[in-house]
Structure formats: structure tokens, C-alpha cells
Short mmCIF file of C-alpha atoms in Angstrom, two decimals:
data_model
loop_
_atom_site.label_atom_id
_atom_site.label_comp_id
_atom_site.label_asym_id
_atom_site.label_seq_id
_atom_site.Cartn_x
_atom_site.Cartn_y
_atom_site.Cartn_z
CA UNK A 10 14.15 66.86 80.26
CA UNK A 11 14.22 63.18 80.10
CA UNK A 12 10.69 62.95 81.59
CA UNK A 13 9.44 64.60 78.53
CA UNK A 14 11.11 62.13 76.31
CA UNK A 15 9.61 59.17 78.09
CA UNK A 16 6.06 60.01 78.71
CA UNK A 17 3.04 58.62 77.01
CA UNK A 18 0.77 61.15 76.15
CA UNK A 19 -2.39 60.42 77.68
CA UNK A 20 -5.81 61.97 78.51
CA UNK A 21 -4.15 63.08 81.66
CA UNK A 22 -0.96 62.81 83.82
CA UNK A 23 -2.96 63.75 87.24
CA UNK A 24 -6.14 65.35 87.79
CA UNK A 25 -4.92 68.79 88.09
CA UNK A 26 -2.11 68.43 84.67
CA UNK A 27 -4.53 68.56 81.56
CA UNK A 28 -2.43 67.13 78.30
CA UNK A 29 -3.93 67.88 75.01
CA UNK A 30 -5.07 64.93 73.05
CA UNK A 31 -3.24 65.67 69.88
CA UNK A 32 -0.74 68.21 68.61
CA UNK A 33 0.12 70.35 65.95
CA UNK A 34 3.45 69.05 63.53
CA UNK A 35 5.29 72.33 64.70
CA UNK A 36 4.28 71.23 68.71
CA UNK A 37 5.77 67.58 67.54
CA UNK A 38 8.77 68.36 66.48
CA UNK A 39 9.31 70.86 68.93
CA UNK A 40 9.31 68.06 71.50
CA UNK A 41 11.21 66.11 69.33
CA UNK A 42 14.16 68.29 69.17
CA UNK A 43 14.03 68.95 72.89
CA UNK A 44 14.28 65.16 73.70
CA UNK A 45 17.32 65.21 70.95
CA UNK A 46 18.89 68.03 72.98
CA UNK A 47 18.73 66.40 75.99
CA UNK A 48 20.29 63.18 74.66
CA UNK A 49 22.57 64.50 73.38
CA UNK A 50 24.20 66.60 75.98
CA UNK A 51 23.81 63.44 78.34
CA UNK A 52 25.72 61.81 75.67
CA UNK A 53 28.41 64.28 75.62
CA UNK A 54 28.65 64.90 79.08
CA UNK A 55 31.89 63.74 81.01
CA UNK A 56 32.83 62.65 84.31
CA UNK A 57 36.12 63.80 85.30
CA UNK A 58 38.32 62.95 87.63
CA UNK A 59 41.36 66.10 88.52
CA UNK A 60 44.94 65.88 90.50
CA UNK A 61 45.97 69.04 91.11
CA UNK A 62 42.61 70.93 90.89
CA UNK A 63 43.39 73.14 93.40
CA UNK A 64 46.31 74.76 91.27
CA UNK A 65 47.11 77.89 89.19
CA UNK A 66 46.08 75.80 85.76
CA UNK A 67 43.33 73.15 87.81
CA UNK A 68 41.34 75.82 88.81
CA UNK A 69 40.25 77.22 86.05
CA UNK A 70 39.78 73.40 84.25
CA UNK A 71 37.44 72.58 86.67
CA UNK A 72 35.50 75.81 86.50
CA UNK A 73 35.30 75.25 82.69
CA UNK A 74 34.21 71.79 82.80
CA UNK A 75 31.56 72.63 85.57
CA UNK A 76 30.52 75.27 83.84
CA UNK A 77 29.88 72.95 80.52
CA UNK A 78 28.02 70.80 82.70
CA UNK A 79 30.37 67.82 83.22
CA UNK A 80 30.20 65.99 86.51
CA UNK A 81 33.84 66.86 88.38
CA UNK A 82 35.84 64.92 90.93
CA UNK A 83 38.90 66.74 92.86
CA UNK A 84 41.23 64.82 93.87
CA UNK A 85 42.87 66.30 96.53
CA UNK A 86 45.00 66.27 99.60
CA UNK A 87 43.44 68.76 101.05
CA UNK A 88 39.20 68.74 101.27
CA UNK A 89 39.50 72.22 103.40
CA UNK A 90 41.52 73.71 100.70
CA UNK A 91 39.38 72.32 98.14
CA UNK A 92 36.05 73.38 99.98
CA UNK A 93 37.49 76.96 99.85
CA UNK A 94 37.81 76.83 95.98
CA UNK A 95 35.06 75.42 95.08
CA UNK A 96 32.70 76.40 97.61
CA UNK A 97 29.14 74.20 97.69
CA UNK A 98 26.76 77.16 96.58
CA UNK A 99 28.75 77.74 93.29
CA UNK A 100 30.16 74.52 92.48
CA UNK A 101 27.14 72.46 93.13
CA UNK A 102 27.30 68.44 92.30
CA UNK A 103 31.11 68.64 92.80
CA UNK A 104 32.57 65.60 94.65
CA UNK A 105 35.87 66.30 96.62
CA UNK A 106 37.65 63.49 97.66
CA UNK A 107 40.64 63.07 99.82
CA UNK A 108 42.75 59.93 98.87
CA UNK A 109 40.90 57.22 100.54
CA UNK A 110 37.94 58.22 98.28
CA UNK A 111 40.19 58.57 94.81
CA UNK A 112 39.81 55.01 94.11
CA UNK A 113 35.58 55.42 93.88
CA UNK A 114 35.65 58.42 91.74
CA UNK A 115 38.53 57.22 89.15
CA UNK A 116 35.95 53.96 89.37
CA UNK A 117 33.24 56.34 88.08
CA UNK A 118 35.09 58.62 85.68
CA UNK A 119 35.33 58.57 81.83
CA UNK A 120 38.61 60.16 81.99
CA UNK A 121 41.51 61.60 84.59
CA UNK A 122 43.77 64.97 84.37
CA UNK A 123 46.38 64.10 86.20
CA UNK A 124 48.20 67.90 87.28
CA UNK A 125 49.29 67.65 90.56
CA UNK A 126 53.16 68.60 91.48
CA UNK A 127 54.71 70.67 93.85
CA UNK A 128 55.30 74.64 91.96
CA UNK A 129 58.55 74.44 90.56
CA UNK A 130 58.78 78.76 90.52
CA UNK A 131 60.08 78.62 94.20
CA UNK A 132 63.35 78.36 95.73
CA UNK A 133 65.25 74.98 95.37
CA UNK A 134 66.97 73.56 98.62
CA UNK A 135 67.65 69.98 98.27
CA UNK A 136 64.54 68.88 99.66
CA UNK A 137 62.68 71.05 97.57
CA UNK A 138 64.05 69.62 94.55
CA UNK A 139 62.98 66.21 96.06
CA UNK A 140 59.36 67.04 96.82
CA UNK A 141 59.18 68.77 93.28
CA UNK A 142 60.01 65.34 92.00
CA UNK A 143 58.22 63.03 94.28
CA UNK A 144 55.12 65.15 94.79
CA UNK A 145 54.48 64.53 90.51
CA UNK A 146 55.94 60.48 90.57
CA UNK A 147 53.76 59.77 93.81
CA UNK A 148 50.46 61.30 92.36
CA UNK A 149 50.91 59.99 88.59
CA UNK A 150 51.99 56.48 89.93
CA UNK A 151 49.01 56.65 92.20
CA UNK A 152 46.83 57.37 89.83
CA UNK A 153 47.46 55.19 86.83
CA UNK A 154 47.59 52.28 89.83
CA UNK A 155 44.08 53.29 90.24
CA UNK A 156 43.31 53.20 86.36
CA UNK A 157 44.70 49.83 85.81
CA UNK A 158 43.25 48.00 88.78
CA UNK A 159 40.09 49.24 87.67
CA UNK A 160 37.08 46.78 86.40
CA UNK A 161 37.04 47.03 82.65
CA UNK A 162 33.64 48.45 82.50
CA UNK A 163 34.28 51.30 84.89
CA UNK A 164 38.16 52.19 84.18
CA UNK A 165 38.82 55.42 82.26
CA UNK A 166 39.05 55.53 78.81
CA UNK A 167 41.22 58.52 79.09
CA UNK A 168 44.60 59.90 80.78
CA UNK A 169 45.26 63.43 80.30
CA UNK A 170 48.77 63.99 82.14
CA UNK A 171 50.51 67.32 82.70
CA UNK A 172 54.00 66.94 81.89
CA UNK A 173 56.32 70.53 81.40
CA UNK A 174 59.17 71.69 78.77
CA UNK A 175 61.73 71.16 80.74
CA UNK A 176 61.75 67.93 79.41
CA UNK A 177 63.91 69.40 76.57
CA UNK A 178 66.48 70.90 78.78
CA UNK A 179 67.60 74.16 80.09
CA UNK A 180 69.66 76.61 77.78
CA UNK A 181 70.69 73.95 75.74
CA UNK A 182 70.48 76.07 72.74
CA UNK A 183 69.43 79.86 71.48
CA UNK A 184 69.18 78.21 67.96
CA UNK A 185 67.72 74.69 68.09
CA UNK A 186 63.77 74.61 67.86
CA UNK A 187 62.29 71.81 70.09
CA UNK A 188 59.03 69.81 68.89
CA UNK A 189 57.32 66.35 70.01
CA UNK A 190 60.03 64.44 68.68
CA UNK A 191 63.09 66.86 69.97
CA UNK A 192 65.72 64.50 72.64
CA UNK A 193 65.66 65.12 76.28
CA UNK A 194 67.95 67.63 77.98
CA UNK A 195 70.34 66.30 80.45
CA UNK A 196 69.76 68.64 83.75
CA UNK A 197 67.34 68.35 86.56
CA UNK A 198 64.36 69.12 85.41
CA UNK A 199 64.47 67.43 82.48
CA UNK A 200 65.25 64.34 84.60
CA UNK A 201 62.15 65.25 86.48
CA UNK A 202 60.29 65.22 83.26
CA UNK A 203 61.26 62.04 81.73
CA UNK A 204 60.71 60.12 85.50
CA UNK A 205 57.18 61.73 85.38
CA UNK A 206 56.43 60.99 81.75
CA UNK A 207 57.81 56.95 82.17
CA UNK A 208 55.35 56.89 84.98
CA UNK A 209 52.37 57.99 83.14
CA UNK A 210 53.10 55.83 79.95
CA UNK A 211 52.84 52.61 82.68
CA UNK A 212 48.92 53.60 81.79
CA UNK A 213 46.51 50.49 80.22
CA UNK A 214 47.21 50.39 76.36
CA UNK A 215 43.35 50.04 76.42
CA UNK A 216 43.76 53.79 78.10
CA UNK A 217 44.03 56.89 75.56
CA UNK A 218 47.12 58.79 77.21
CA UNK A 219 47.91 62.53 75.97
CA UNK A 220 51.14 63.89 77.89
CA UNK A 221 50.76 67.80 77.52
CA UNK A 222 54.19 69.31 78.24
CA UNK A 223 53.60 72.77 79.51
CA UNK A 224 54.96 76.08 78.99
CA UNK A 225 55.53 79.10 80.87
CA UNK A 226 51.83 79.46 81.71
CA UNK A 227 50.68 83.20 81.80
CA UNK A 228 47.54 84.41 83.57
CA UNK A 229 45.79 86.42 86.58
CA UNK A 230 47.12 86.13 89.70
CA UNK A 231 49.52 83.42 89.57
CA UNK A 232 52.19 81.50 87.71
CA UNK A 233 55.49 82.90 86.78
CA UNK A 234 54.00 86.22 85.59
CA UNK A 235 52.70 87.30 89.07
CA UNK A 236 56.71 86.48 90.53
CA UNK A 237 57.85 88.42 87.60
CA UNK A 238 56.03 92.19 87.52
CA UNK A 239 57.46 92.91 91.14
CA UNK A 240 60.78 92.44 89.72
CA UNK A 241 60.24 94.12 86.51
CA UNK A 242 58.45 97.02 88.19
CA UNK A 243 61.57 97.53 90.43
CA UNK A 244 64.07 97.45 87.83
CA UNK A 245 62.32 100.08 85.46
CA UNK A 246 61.34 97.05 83.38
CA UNK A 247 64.04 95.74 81.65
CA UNK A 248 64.53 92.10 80.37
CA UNK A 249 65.50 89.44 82.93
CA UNK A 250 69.44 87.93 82.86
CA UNK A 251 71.00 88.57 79.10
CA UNK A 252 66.97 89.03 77.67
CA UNK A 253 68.43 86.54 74.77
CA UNK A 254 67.06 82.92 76.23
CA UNK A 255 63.67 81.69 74.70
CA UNK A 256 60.75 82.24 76.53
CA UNK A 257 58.16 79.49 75.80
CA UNK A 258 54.43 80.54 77.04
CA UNK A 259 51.35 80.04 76.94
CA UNK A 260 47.78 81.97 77.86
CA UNK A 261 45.86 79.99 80.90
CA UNK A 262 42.61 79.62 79.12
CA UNK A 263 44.66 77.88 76.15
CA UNK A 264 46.53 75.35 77.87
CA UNK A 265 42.72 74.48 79.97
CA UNK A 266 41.39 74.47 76.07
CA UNK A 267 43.99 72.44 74.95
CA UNK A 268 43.82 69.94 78.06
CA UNK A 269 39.85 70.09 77.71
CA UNK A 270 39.91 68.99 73.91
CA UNK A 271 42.26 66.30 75.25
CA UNK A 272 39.68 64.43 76.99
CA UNK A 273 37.03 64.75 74.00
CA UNK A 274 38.65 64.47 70.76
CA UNK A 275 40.28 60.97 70.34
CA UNK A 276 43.21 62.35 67.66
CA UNK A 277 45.03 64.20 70.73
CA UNK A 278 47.22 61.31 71.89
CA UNK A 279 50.59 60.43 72.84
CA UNK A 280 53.29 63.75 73.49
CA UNK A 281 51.63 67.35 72.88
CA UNK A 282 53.87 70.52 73.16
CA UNK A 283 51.47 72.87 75.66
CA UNK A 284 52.73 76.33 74.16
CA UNK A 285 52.13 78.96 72.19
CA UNK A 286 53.06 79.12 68.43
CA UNK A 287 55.25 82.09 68.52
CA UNK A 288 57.81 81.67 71.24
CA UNK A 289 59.51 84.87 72.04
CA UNK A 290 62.80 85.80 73.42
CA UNK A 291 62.87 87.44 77.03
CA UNK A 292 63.89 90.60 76.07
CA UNK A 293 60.78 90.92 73.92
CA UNK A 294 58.59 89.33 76.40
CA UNK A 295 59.61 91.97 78.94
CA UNK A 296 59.41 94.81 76.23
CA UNK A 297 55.83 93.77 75.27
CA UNK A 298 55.28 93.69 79.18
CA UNK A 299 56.87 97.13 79.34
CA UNK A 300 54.07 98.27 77.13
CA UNK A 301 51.23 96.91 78.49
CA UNK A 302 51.91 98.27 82.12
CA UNK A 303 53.11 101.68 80.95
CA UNK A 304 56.72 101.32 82.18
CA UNK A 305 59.89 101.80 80.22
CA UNK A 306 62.20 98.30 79.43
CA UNK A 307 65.67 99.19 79.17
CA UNK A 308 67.57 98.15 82.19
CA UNK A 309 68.26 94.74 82.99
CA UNK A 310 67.26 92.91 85.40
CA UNK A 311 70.35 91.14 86.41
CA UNK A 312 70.38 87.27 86.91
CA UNK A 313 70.82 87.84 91.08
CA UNK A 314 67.45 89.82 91.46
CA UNK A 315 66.08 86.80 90.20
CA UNK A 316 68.05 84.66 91.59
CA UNK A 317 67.24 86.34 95.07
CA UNK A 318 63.76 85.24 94.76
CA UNK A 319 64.02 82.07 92.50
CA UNK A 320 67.47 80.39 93.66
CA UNK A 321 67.83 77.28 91.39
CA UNK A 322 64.30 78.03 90.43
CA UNK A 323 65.30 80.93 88.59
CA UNK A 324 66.97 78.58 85.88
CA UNK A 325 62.99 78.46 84.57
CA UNK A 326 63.51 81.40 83.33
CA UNK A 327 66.91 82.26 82.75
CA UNK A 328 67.81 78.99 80.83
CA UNK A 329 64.78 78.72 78.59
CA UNK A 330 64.22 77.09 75.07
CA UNK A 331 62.63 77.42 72.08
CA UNK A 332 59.62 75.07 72.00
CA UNK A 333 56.93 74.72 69.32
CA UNK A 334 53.72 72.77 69.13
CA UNK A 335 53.94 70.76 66.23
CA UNK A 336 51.61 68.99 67.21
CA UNK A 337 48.55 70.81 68.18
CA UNK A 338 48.86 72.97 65.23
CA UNK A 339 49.21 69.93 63.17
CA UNK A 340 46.00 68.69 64.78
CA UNK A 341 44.08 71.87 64.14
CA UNK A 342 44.09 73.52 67.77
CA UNK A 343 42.69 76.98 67.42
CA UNK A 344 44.83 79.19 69.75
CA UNK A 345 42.96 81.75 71.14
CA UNK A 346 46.67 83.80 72.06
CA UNK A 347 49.07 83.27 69.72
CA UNK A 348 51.17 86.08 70.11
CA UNK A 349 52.31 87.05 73.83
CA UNK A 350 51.57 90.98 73.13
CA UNK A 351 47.38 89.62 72.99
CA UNK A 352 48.28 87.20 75.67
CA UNK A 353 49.58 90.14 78.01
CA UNK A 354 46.98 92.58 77.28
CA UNK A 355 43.82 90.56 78.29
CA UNK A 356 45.80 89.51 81.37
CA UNK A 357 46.84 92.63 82.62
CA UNK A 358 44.44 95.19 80.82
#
């Protein structure tokens, strides 16, 4: 497209390509708003480096941004892994990069998403619970490193950094609503949080940071909703534990539109609640769940069951709060699932 914005039309390009010597006003402007077009989407287009693209939630990002045309870098432990995701024939112009080559792509990026953590759905031994925590202060700390030793005129201008609502605490409250500007809870994962949030805010001020504390992320084949239908099919589908702790979700493709207008739209900056506007309570999570698979919800699933899969885990679930973003609705975020019943219907439909 560019050549057509740059040539001088001549009597001739080569012998055998005839150009006209004059065209019509319509022909003109034609050209004129191709050559626009193409600016423009060179002008919009993003390079972007991703931690944790290999995950539940990176995945799909980096299909989305590939798929809007944006140059992608995964940054990744694991190229073999990677390779398998994003195989060569459908991901063409992605660069994978294993950790000796993060330092050149960050170099070459316009922005980072930084969501890379060991899964926290999965039983908790003590060195579990370490990695969990490590796995997300190594990477961030790594990465921001990376961002500030930059040159000025190739560092980032953007930090998008997956942070989770845990921050808040586990069953502190069935009452108290949580926004942006809610305290920290005082258990483990809110620790977690806070360590891996203080790590990300050691950033460049010259860098736009948005921490996006997740949700309960439901989608296809993975997350916490693939662990769950097992045990709700085996229990006639009843509500997990008492069914009266919070359950604060949100739909895949909204958190990967919420991170995406993140790295565009200069107003989303700072700490952004990554959940849905209507937060329900477990028992009416698993009754809308009930209904979508058919299956009747009326006997509990008691806190063991879970437990039995989960361990400490399990406290994801069981111990939830009521979370709201504030934020993103204040900032005009169109959710494309507000309410979980939509949400669990174009999953599981």
C-alpha cells in the first residue's frame, strides 16, 4: 500500500506496466483515500510485547491483537510450548522469544502485558504457594527492569499488568462492596497481590501503568469454570460451600477487551477492577449454570468436594467478595457480558 502512496506517476513504471497519464477526480481521490487508509492503520498499529501469552487469558490477547494486525512478541519460558500455540502457518510475523531475547523485543515494543504467574486454581502445598508468588514477582520485576533500562527512544510507553481480586481479601465480608479505592485484605493472596502490584508500580513515571485486577475469569476450556462443571455435574448441581459468598467474574473476551483498550486509550491508568458489573452470589452462579447445562441445582456441593480438588486453592472460591468496576464503567467500557446468565450461555451453548 505504501508503494502507491509514494510513486510518481509517470509515462511508465517498466515497459510492460502502462500508467495512464491523467485521471479522473473519482480515480484521485480513490487513491487518495487508500494512501489515508494505509497511514493510518500503520499509525495505529502496535507492537506488543506479552508475559504469560501462553495462558488461559494470553491466548486469546494475542490472537486478538494478531488478528487486528499488531506486530506480537511472546515472551516466554517455553519457545516449544509457545511454537505449539501459535504455530508459524497461522500466526505468521510472530516473534517468540525465550528470556535471553526479552530484552530486544521490550527494546522494540510500544507497550508490554505483563500476565505471567503460576495458576492459582490448583492445590496449595507450601511450595506451591511460593512459586504462585515468585513465578508473578520474578516476571513483573524482570520486566519493568527491562522497561527502565531501556533507551528513551525505544522504551515502552505502556505497562499493562495483570494483577487479581484477591487483593481485597478473602471472605472478608458478604456486605461490603469493593472498588479501586477499597483497603487490602490481610490473607495470602492478598499479600500476593499487593507484593505483585508494589513491583509493577517500580515502572518509569514516563511509563503509562494500568494494573487490571482480575476476576474469576469464565470461558472455553479453561479457568475456574472448566474445574467447576465436573464437580457440579457430580453433585446434581448445587451451589458450592454455603452458595452465599460473592462470586466476582468476568467473560474471557471482556477482560482481553478491557486489557486491549488498556494499551490504546491513554485515560485507562493506574488500578482497574477486571470484573463484571453485576457480581453474583454462588448460589446463583451455580443456579444460572444449572440452567444452561440442563441439570437441576439443589444440592450442595459441600466445601470438601472442593476442597478435594482445590486444597487451599479452594478458598478462590469459597471465600469470595463482592467486587465492582468503578472504574471501567466510569471510563465508559462497553461490557459485552454483563450479566453471568449471557456470560454462561455463549460459553457453554
Amino acid at each position: 500500500m505504501e508503494v502507491f502512496c509514494s510513486l510518481s506517476w509517470t509515462h511508465s513504471i517498466s515497459p510492460r506496466l502502462h500508467i495512464p497519464h491523467s485521471f479522473s477526480v473519482v480515480e484521485t481521490n480513490r487513491f487518495r483515500v487508500i494512501c489515508s487508509a494505509a497511514q493510518s492503520q500503520k499509525a495505529n498499529q502496535m507492537t506488543v510485547s506479552v508475559t504469560g501469552a501462553t495462558g488461559f487469558i494470553g491466548t486469546r490477547l494475542v490472537q486478538r491483537l494478531h488478528a487486528d494486525n499488531h506486530n506480537v512478541c511472546v515472551l516466554t519460558r517455553s519457545k516449544s510450548k509457545a511454537e505449539t500455540i501459535f504455530p508459524v502457518k497461522n500466526f505468521p510475523g510472530i516473534v517468540i522469544a525465550e528470556e535471553a531475547g526479552w530484552k530486544d523485543c521490550i527494546e522494540g515494543s510500544n507497550a508490554v502485558v505483563n500476565l505471567a504467574g503460576m495458576p492459582i486454581s490448583t492445590r496449595w502445598s507450601p511450595e506451591i504457594k511460593k512459586e504462585i508468588k515468585e513465578s508473578r514477582i520474578r516476571v513483573t520485576s524482570k520486566v519493568v527492569d527491562l522497561i527502565n533500562s531501556s533507551p528513551q527512544g525505544v522504551r515502552p510507553t505502556v505497562l499493562v499488568s495483570a494483577t487479581a481480586v484477591g487483593y481485597y481479601g478473602s471472605g472478608t465480608s458478604e456486605t461490603q462492596v469493593f472498588n479501586e479505592n477499597s483497603p487490602s485484605g490481610n490473607d495470602y493472596l492478598a499479600e500476593v497481590c499487593r507484593e505483585w502490584e508494589g513491583t509493577a508500580l517500580k515502572v518509569d513515571k514516563d511509563v503509562r501503568l494500568a494494573l487490571i485486577r482480575i476476576g474469576v475469569v469464565l470461558g472455553k476450556d479453561g479457568g475456574a469454570l472448566a474445574k467447576m462443571i465436573p464437580l457440579f455435574m457430580m453433585f446434581a448441581g448445587g451451589p458450592l460451600g454455603s452458595g452465599q459468598q460473592w462470586f466476582s467474574w468476568i467473560h474471557l473476551d471482556d477482560i482481553v477487551n478491557l486489557i486491549y483498550e488498556a494499551l490504546s486509550n491513554p485515560s485507562y491508568k493506574g488500578v482497574i477492577n477486571g470484573t463484571a458489573p453485576n457480581p453474583v452470589r454462588l448460589s446463583e452462579m451455580c443456579n444460572q449454570l444449572g440452567n444452561v447445562l440442563g441439570r437441576p441445582s439443589w444440592l450442595l456441593v459441600p466445601d470438601f468436594a472442593l476442597k478435594a480438588v482445590l486444597g487451599e486453592g479452594a478458598s478462590v472460591v469459597l471465600e469470595g467478595q463482592k467486587v465492582v468496576p468503578a472504574k471501567a464503567k466510569e471510563l465508559g467500557f462497553p461490557f459485552k457480558y454483563p450479566y453471568v446468565k449471557d456470560a454462561l450461555k455463549s460459553i457453554l451453548s
